[in-house]
Amino acid sequence: MMIPILKASNLSKVFGSGHTEVKAVDNVSLSIKAGELVLVMGPSGSGKTTLLSMLGSLLKPSQGNIEIEGINVTELKESDLPNIRALKIGFIFQTFNLLDALTVEENILFPSQLRPEGRVGVKNRANRLIEKLGLAHRRNAFPSTLSGGEKQRVAIARALINEPKLILADEPTGNLDSQTGQEVMMILHDIARDEGYAVIMVTHDPRVEDIADRILWLEDGQLHDRKSEKHSWVKDPVCGMHVDEWTANLVSQYKGKKYYFCSKRCHERFENNQESYVV
Amino acid sequence: MLKWAWKSLFSQKGSLIGSAAGIACAFILVIFFDAVWRGETEQIIAYPNNVKPDVWVMQSGVGNMHMAMSFVWDWKADKIASMPEVKNVTPILYLNNVIRAGDTEMFAFIVGLLPDAKRAGPWAMSAGRQIQNPREAIIPDVLSHITGVKIGDTLSITDKEFNVVGLSKGTFSSANSVLFVPFSDLEDILSSSGTYSYLLVDAHDNVEPKVLASKIMEEVEKINALPHDDFIANDFALARQMGVEVIVMMTVICSVLAALIVGFSAYSLVMRKRREIAIIKALGASNISIFYSVMIQTGIVTLLGFLLAVLFALLVVPGIPSLVPQLTILVSNEALMQLGIIALLVTILGAILPTYLVLRMDPATAFHV
């Protein structure tokens, strides 16, 4: 049986006390295995970011346990948590959170400097990530000169540089236009499916529901499994993601039928091998 | 982390230069006050340091020249002159008093010279001639420049008028300049007769000044004889003591000012970078590594300020006396090394508050920035 990468049991977080007490997260349990992409959705103020902060060892829970790769991080000392964050978790933020003074390559390499064992082989890995995420031509650019999509791809590469098993993404498409957002979603989808990372994503974007393995609904601090809801949108034939046919920019016609795509990536894949995507 | 610390500091060149310039200003003040104090201290002992006999002889109980009064009977000078180890003895009369030159009154060392006592007179002249007649005086050239009293003009010492016949070099000090007058005139002012103030004793070539000083002490009663180095050391120590409290106070004030500037710079740097610091913490940087980064950034700002101040001290400060001749300035390596230590302390003091803020910064805010 596969050991979960992340296992949270009876997790609660209370802010304030007495009349001002707020239970942001209430007795939440979840577990995620390698290769799984789990969405955490819910209304604003439901506790999604608080939950993500606790899962990322950025916030101490008031109650409950979190195990990452079998290590109970809630029992660790405060001074041990930076190491857990550096080695076991990759963070992707809504606002990209790149370091302004560093180039694309330096930003990607930054977490590797936090590894106690040094940076052997990291440069090659950074090169591979830069190539894979289409950033080769922007290697020496500064964040202020990048587009939103490029910034988020840099942030993804940075999250992967130390090869953590767990990726936590907070609204990774929140600051991106729909097409760029879908491209970023597909990258995260591939990371989970092809490379075996466990990805937890907080999002409001309903279009990614179909590519998720599970959707968790957080409301009033409590977590529920949620059934997929049907949308009246057309499906991207490559990734299966819902695409609004009225607003989609990437369209192909094949054997008299129109196909809509969430991203350039899916569009290119389809164009390269149309037969395999058309049933 | 080091790369981030370095690059993020230099990415905001305007604030970096502003901070470094502010710190440099505070350090320049420290260097300037110290240089003026050292220059003045050196200048206070300029006379004994330049006439430089092997042994100084003075009244018993007196050990220096600055602000001192000494009387030695003339027969004692004759007795010393007759000693086989002694090459010659040059007596001088000496008085600390206020002089009036033009509209300016100032404190001065007045040296009374016998007609043949050139050895005890001014060591460099910029204009005019030596004293030849009664009621003639040689004054410092800078004093002439400040007061407008030129060769041919008069100045007064107590109730006596003197005619300026020469201008000497290197004899001005804002605390006490050195004036030369005829021995007999100073004797008249002091109402003394048959006494000298100091004896400048030169030994034969193979005689040790220390040995000669001891022998003079043994053979002549109620006098003090000191080798030149000991005499100068006494005078220098006294001159230093006179201004040291003021200089220490100024150094402390300027250092505190520098620490405040460093602290403010580091504080504003941390506040500007708090978003990035939260991100770095979230990504897994430890408090200690962030603390080192802030210390390095603070250290670089202080180092830049220090280097700017040293550059200024070496290139600009020595030129100030040509613009302000009454200032004597001496920039010493010792002072620059002291400033280096002050800069180190300033770095540590200036980084305390920013470090505290960094340690308290919540990494979870990375999700909200």
PDB file of N, CA and C in Angstrom, chain A residues 44 136 162 169 172 226 242:
ATOM      1  N   SER A  44     -14.873  32.455  -0.176  1.00  0.00           N
ATOM      2  CA  SER A  44     -13.872  33.305   0.474  1.00  0.00           C
ATOM      3  C   SER A  44     -14.058  33.271   1.983  1.00  0.00           C
ATOM      4  N   ALA A 136      13.781  29.164 -21.508  1.00  0.00           N
ATOM      5  CA  ALA A 136      15.198  29.254 -21.906  1.00  0.00           C
ATOM      6  C   ALA A 136      15.565  30.655 -22.383  1.00  0.00           C
ATOM      7  N   ASN A 162      14.078  21.597  -5.663  1.00  0.00           N
ATOM      8  CA  ASN A 162      14.611  20.709  -4.616  1.00  0.00           C
ATOM      9  C   ASN A 162      13.952  19.331  -4.634  1.00  0.00           C
ATOM     10  N   ALA A 169      -0.146  24.802  -3.880  1.00  0.00           N
ATOM     11  CA  ALA A 169      -0.360  25.941  -4.780  1.00  0.00           C
ATOM     12  C   ALA A 169      -1.584  26.725  -4.311  1.00  0.00           C
ATOM     13  N   PRO A 172      -3.020  29.444  -8.042  1.00  0.00           N
ATOM     14  CA  PRO A 172      -1.913  29.697  -8.978  1.00  0.00           C
ATOM     15  C   PRO A 172      -2.349  30.381 -10.268  1.00  0.00           C
ATOM     16  N   ARG A 226     -16.632  16.699  -2.597  1.00  0.00           N
ATOM     17  CA  ARG A 226     -17.696  17.274  -3.401  1.00  0.00           C
ATOM     18  C   ARG A 226     -17.787  16.557  -4.726  1.00  0.00           C
ATOM     19  N   HIS A 242     -12.684  21.688 -19.130  1.00  0.00           N
ATOM     20  CA  HIS A 242     -13.786  22.441 -19.727  1.00  0.00           C
ATOM     21  C   HIS A 242     -13.291  23.751 -20.308  1.00  0.00           C
TER      22      HIS A 242
END
